[in-house]
Amino acid sequence: MYEFQYAKPSTVADASTTLSADEANQPLAGGQTLIPTIKQRLNAPGTLVDLSGIGELTGITREGSTIVIGAMTTHATVAANATVRDAIPALAKLAGGIGDPQVRNIGTIGGSLANNDPAADYPSAALALNATIKTSTREIPADDYFQGFFTTALEPGELIVSVAFPIPEQAAYGRFEQRASRYPMVGVFVAKTASGIRAAVTGAGQDGVFRCAELETALTSDFSAKAAEAVKVPADDLMSDLHASADYRAALIPIMASRAIAGTA
Amino acid sequence: MPTVTMRVNGAQTSADVPENTLLVDYIREHLRLTGTHVGCDTSQCGACVVHIDGKSAKSCTRLATQCEGSEVLTIEGLAAPNGTLHPLQAAFKEAHGLQCGFCTPGMIMSTLDLLQTNPKPTDPEIRSWLKGNICRCTGYQNIVKAVELAADEMSGS
Ligand SMILES: Cc1cc2nc3c(=O)[nH]c(=O)nc-3n(C[C@H](O)[C@H](O)[C@H](O)COP(=O)(O)OP(=O)(O)OC[C@H]3O[C@@H](n4cnc5c(N)ncnc54)[C@H](O)[C@@H]3O)c2cc1C
Ligand code: FES
Ligand code: FES
């Protein structure tokens, strides 16, 4: 590890001040992605700004027809939370399937969405549910937030404060796990929302999470496991790596969507 | 150099450590509690699992400074002061839940967390919980048996 400084502010304003003082300064949430990259010397922070002392970043509330989750809320908390389980059970299930129990005890929703790993679980839920990412300076709709491989609309120094998920009429998540990394090789989140049927795919796209038009069209006329399974997804922009070819991932997308809807994923 | 202070196995501890000190290095190098192991540098093996404020976590993926003021429990904190093994330790011994023993402290600290919230886990629940703990020796069968045995012992059935 390179040397770095450490700060633990207690307000978003103080964190933002430290972060904007030097572009090498970085927010530290659960550290389940950041600390491994620092250990590998792939990242050399100036000051790590630990967000865990900022009270306004935690908590889960229901505000009318949305569920608002603070950025520092852990995956284990979301998975076990009665409000989330009641309103969006698919989201609780997604959180409860991330990595392993120790990662879920420490890793956070804000860290996951800020990182936007092309194989992370949460981006699929945020995109399919048409979530709004609330930051220290503005509100960003999910459709504008995800901008490609490990890339988001966040400006340097901008902090995710919370994520607001509109409660869908129905939603389901299915993931095919890559056993060694524990990340999804393909994860599909489907939802019946106020703005229509939305289906988002993670783990498969070369540019990270994406909405799958073929699935959305088929599920709009028939929201069923059978309709999902019959969909053909083109392999053109999908990832090929040591785990699976683009064709294999393309074949898995309708299967994961179908199993998600059938409740067998 | 910041001073970090935390309770480890019930005792107050403190040391001046560089900011980039991992919790596992604080435990092993500063406190000389070497039961907590390091088996990888990718946060995937679980040999380093301890409890931080009552929840299992990878001590290789936590900075010592992040644990300022925390309550930490390591494998050394499980047996009674007179040496009587904790039921999980006794069950791993009884059921041959280990061969080389390298993964065992992490296995035990991880499954202790499981049994705290789910006192009678099923076989699939134990296996799913152990996703974050890798064993190169046993093939897991006897680890699962040991956890079942400890669950029976601890819940008195
Ligand atoms: C063994 C293992 C398996 C895993 N498996 C999965 C998996 O199956 N699925 C999955 O989705 N993830 C998986 N993860 C990743 C895990 O979910 C991480 O917790 C998550 O990606 C990052 O969250 P964090 O809180 O740990 O963030 P950190 O590691 O602290 O931060 C990640 C990045 O986000 C930035 N950041 C953090 N919080 C904010 C904020 N509020 N505002 C702006 N920027 C911020 C940081 O500066 C950093 O760049 C796995 C990790 C490990 C180690
Ligand atoms: S040493 Fe491997 S997960 Fe911590
Ligand atoms: S007993 Fe040897 S690694 Fe598990």
PDB file of N, CA, C and O and ligand atoms in Angstrom, chain A residues 39 182, chain B residues 24 37-49 58-61 102 132, ligand 2:
ATOM      1  N   LYS A  39      -4.649  -2.004  -1.725  1.00  0.00           N
ATOM      2  CA  LYS A  39      -3.683  -3.046  -1.361  1.00  0.00           C
ATOM      3  C   LYS A  39      -2.876  -3.516  -2.568  1.00  0.00           C
ATOM      4  O   LYS A  39      -1.706  -3.839  -2.465  1.00  0.00           O
ATOM      5  N   ARG A 182     -17.858 -14.495  -6.964  1.00  0.00           N
ATOM      6  CA  ARG A 182     -19.157 -14.285  -6.295  1.00  0.00           C
ATOM      7  C   ARG A 182     -19.981 -13.163  -6.929  1.00  0.00           C
ATOM      8  O   ARG A 182     -21.059 -12.841  -6.477  1.00  0.00           O
TER       9      ARG A 182
ATOM     10  N   VAL B  24      -6.160  -6.366  10.299  1.00  0.00           N
ATOM     11  CA  VAL B  24      -5.495  -7.657  10.539  1.00  0.00           C
ATOM     12  C   VAL B  24      -4.044  -7.460  10.964  1.00  0.00           C
ATOM     13  O   VAL B  24      -3.527  -8.211  11.795  1.00  0.00           O
ATOM     14  N   HIS B  37      -5.763 -15.228  10.461  1.00  0.00           N
ATOM     15  CA  HIS B  37      -4.828 -15.512   9.363  1.00  0.00           C
ATOM     16  C   HIS B  37      -5.074 -14.641   8.139  1.00  0.00           C
ATOM     17  O   HIS B  37      -6.157 -14.068   7.990  1.00  0.00           O
ATOM     18  N   VAL B  38      -4.073 -14.584   7.272  1.00  0.00           N
ATOM     19  CA  VAL B  38      -4.205 -13.900   5.986  1.00  0.00           C
ATOM     20  C   VAL B  38      -3.953 -14.936   4.901  1.00  0.00           C
ATOM     21  O   VAL B  38      -2.848 -15.476   4.809  1.00  0.00           O
ATOM     22  N   GLY B  39      -4.969 -15.224   4.105  1.00  0.00           N
ATOM     23  CA  GLY B  39      -4.820 -16.274   3.098  1.00  0.00           C
ATOM     24  C   GLY B  39      -4.842 -15.768   1.677  1.00  0.00           C
ATOM     25  O   GLY B  39      -4.646 -16.541   0.734  1.00  0.00           O
ATOM     26  N   CYS B  40      -5.105 -14.484   1.482  1.00  0.00           N
ATOM     27  CA  CYS B  40      -5.181 -13.970   0.108  1.00  0.00           C
ATOM     28  C   CYS B  40      -4.940 -12.470   0.149  1.00  0.00           C
ATOM     29  O   CYS B  40      -4.901 -11.879   1.221  1.00  0.00           O
ATOM     30  N   ASP B  41      -4.796 -11.856  -1.037  1.00  0.00           N
ATOM     31  CA  ASP B  41      -4.760 -10.392  -1.036  1.00  0.00           C
ATOM     32  C   ASP B  41      -5.878  -9.835  -1.922  1.00  0.00           C
ATOM     33  O   ASP B  41      -5.779  -8.754  -2.464  1.00  0.00           O
ATOM     34  N   THR B  42      -6.960 -10.620  -2.050  1.00  0.00           N
ATOM     35  CA  THR B  42      -8.072 -10.191  -2.898  1.00  0.00           C
ATOM     36  C   THR B  42      -9.397 -10.158  -2.131  1.00  0.00           C
ATOM     37  O   THR B  42     -10.462 -10.062  -2.740  1.00  0.00           O
ATOM     38  N   SER B  43      -9.347 -10.269  -0.812  1.00  0.00           N
ATOM     39  CA  SER B  43     -10.553 -10.200   0.029  1.00  0.00           C
ATOM     40  C   SER B  43     -11.527 -11.342  -0.234  1.00  0.00           C
ATOM     41  O   SER B  43     -12.730 -11.185  -0.051  1.00  0.00           O
ATOM     42  N   GLN B  44     -11.022 -12.477  -0.648  1.00  0.00           N
ATOM     43  CA  GLN B  44     -11.919 -13.562  -1.051  1.00  0.00           C
ATOM     44  C   GLN B  44     -11.881 -14.811  -0.182  1.00  0.00           C
ATOM     45  O   GLN B  44     -12.762 -15.652  -0.288  1.00  0.00           O
ATOM     46  N   CYS B  45     -10.865 -14.992   0.697  1.00  0.00           N
ATOM     47  CA  CYS B  45     -10.695 -16.316   1.307  1.00  0.00           C
ATOM     48  C   CYS B  45     -11.335 -16.457   2.683  1.00  0.00           C
ATOM     49  O   CYS B  45     -11.662 -17.558   3.108  1.00  0.00           O
ATOM     50  N   GLY B  46     -11.477 -15.360   3.428  1.00  0.00           N
ATOM     51  CA  GLY B  46     -12.150 -15.425   4.724  1.00  0.00           C
ATOM     52  C   GLY B  46     -11.308 -15.937   5.879  1.00  0.00           C
ATOM     53  O   GLY B  46     -11.827 -16.093   6.990  1.00  0.00           O
ATOM     54  N   ALA B  47     -10.009 -16.179   5.667  1.00  0.00           N
ATOM     55  CA  ALA B  47      -9.163 -16.661   6.772  1.00  0.00           C
ATOM     56  C   ALA B  47      -9.019 -15.603   7.865  1.00  0.00           C
ATOM     57  O   ALA B  47      -8.672 -15.909   9.003  1.00  0.00           O
ATOM     58  N   CYS B  48      -9.282 -14.357   7.514  1.00  0.00           N
ATOM     59  CA  CYS B  48      -9.038 -13.215   8.396  1.00  0.00           C
ATOM     60  C   CYS B  48     -10.287 -12.742   9.125  1.00  0.00           C
ATOM     61  O   CYS B  48     -10.271 -11.667   9.718  1.00  0.00           O
ATOM     62  N   VAL B  49     -11.379 -13.518   9.049  1.00  0.00           N
ATOM     63  CA  VAL B  49     -12.653 -13.023   9.595  1.00  0.00           C
ATOM     64  C   VAL B  49     -12.598 -12.868  11.116  1.00  0.00           C
ATOM     65  O   VAL B  49     -12.160 -13.768  11.831  1.00  0.00           O
ATOM     66  N   LYS B  58     -14.148  -9.029   7.239  1.00  0.00           N
ATOM     67  CA  LYS B  58     -12.791  -9.409   6.824  1.00  0.00           C
ATOM     68  C   LYS B  58     -11.808  -8.375   7.358  1.00  0.00           C
ATOM     69  O   LYS B  58     -11.822  -7.224   6.921  1.00  0.00           O
ATOM     70  N   SER B  59     -10.949  -8.807   8.292  1.00  0.00           N
ATOM     71  CA  SER B  59     -10.043  -7.843   8.910  1.00  0.00           C
ATOM     72  C   SER B  59      -8.939  -7.411   7.952  1.00  0.00           C
ATOM     73  O   SER B  59      -8.234  -6.442   8.219  1.00  0.00           O
ATOM     74  N   CYS B  60      -8.801  -8.100   6.805  1.00  0.00           N
ATOM     75  CA  CYS B  60      -7.825  -7.682   5.795  1.00  0.00           C
ATOM     76  C   CYS B  60      -8.392  -6.586   4.915  1.00  0.00           C
ATOM     77  O   CYS B  60      -7.704  -6.074   4.040  1.00  0.00           O
ATOM     78  N   THR B  61      -9.683  -6.274   5.085  1.00  0.00           N
ATOM     79  CA  THR B  61     -10.329  -5.307   4.197  1.00  0.00           C
ATOM     80  C   THR B  61     -10.959  -4.198   5.039  1.00  0.00           C
ATOM     81  O   THR B  61     -12.058  -3.721   4.782  1.00  0.00           O
ATOM     82  N   PHE B 102      -5.658 -23.914   8.623  1.00  0.00           N
ATOM     83  CA  PHE B 102      -5.394 -22.522   8.258  1.00  0.00           C
ATOM     84  C   PHE B 102      -6.683 -21.705   8.144  1.00  0.00           C
ATOM     85  O   PHE B 102      -6.751 -20.558   8.567  1.00  0.00           O
ATOM     86  N   GLY B 132     -17.972 -17.041   1.696  1.00  0.00           N
ATOM     87  CA  GLY B 132     -16.810 -16.173   1.875  1.00  0.00           C
ATOM     88  C   GLY B 132     -15.661 -16.846   2.604  1.00  0.00           C
ATOM     89  O   GLY B 132     -14.702 -16.180   2.980  1.00  0.00           O
TER      90      GLY B 132
HETATM   91  S1  FES C   2      -7.118 -12.658   3.986  1.00  0.00           S
HETATM   92 FE1  FES C   2      -8.345 -13.502   2.421  1.00  0.00          FE
HETATM   93  S2  FES C   2     -10.237 -12.492   2.764  1.00  0.00           S
HETATM   94 FE2  FES C   2      -8.980 -11.577   4.242  1.00  0.00          FE
END
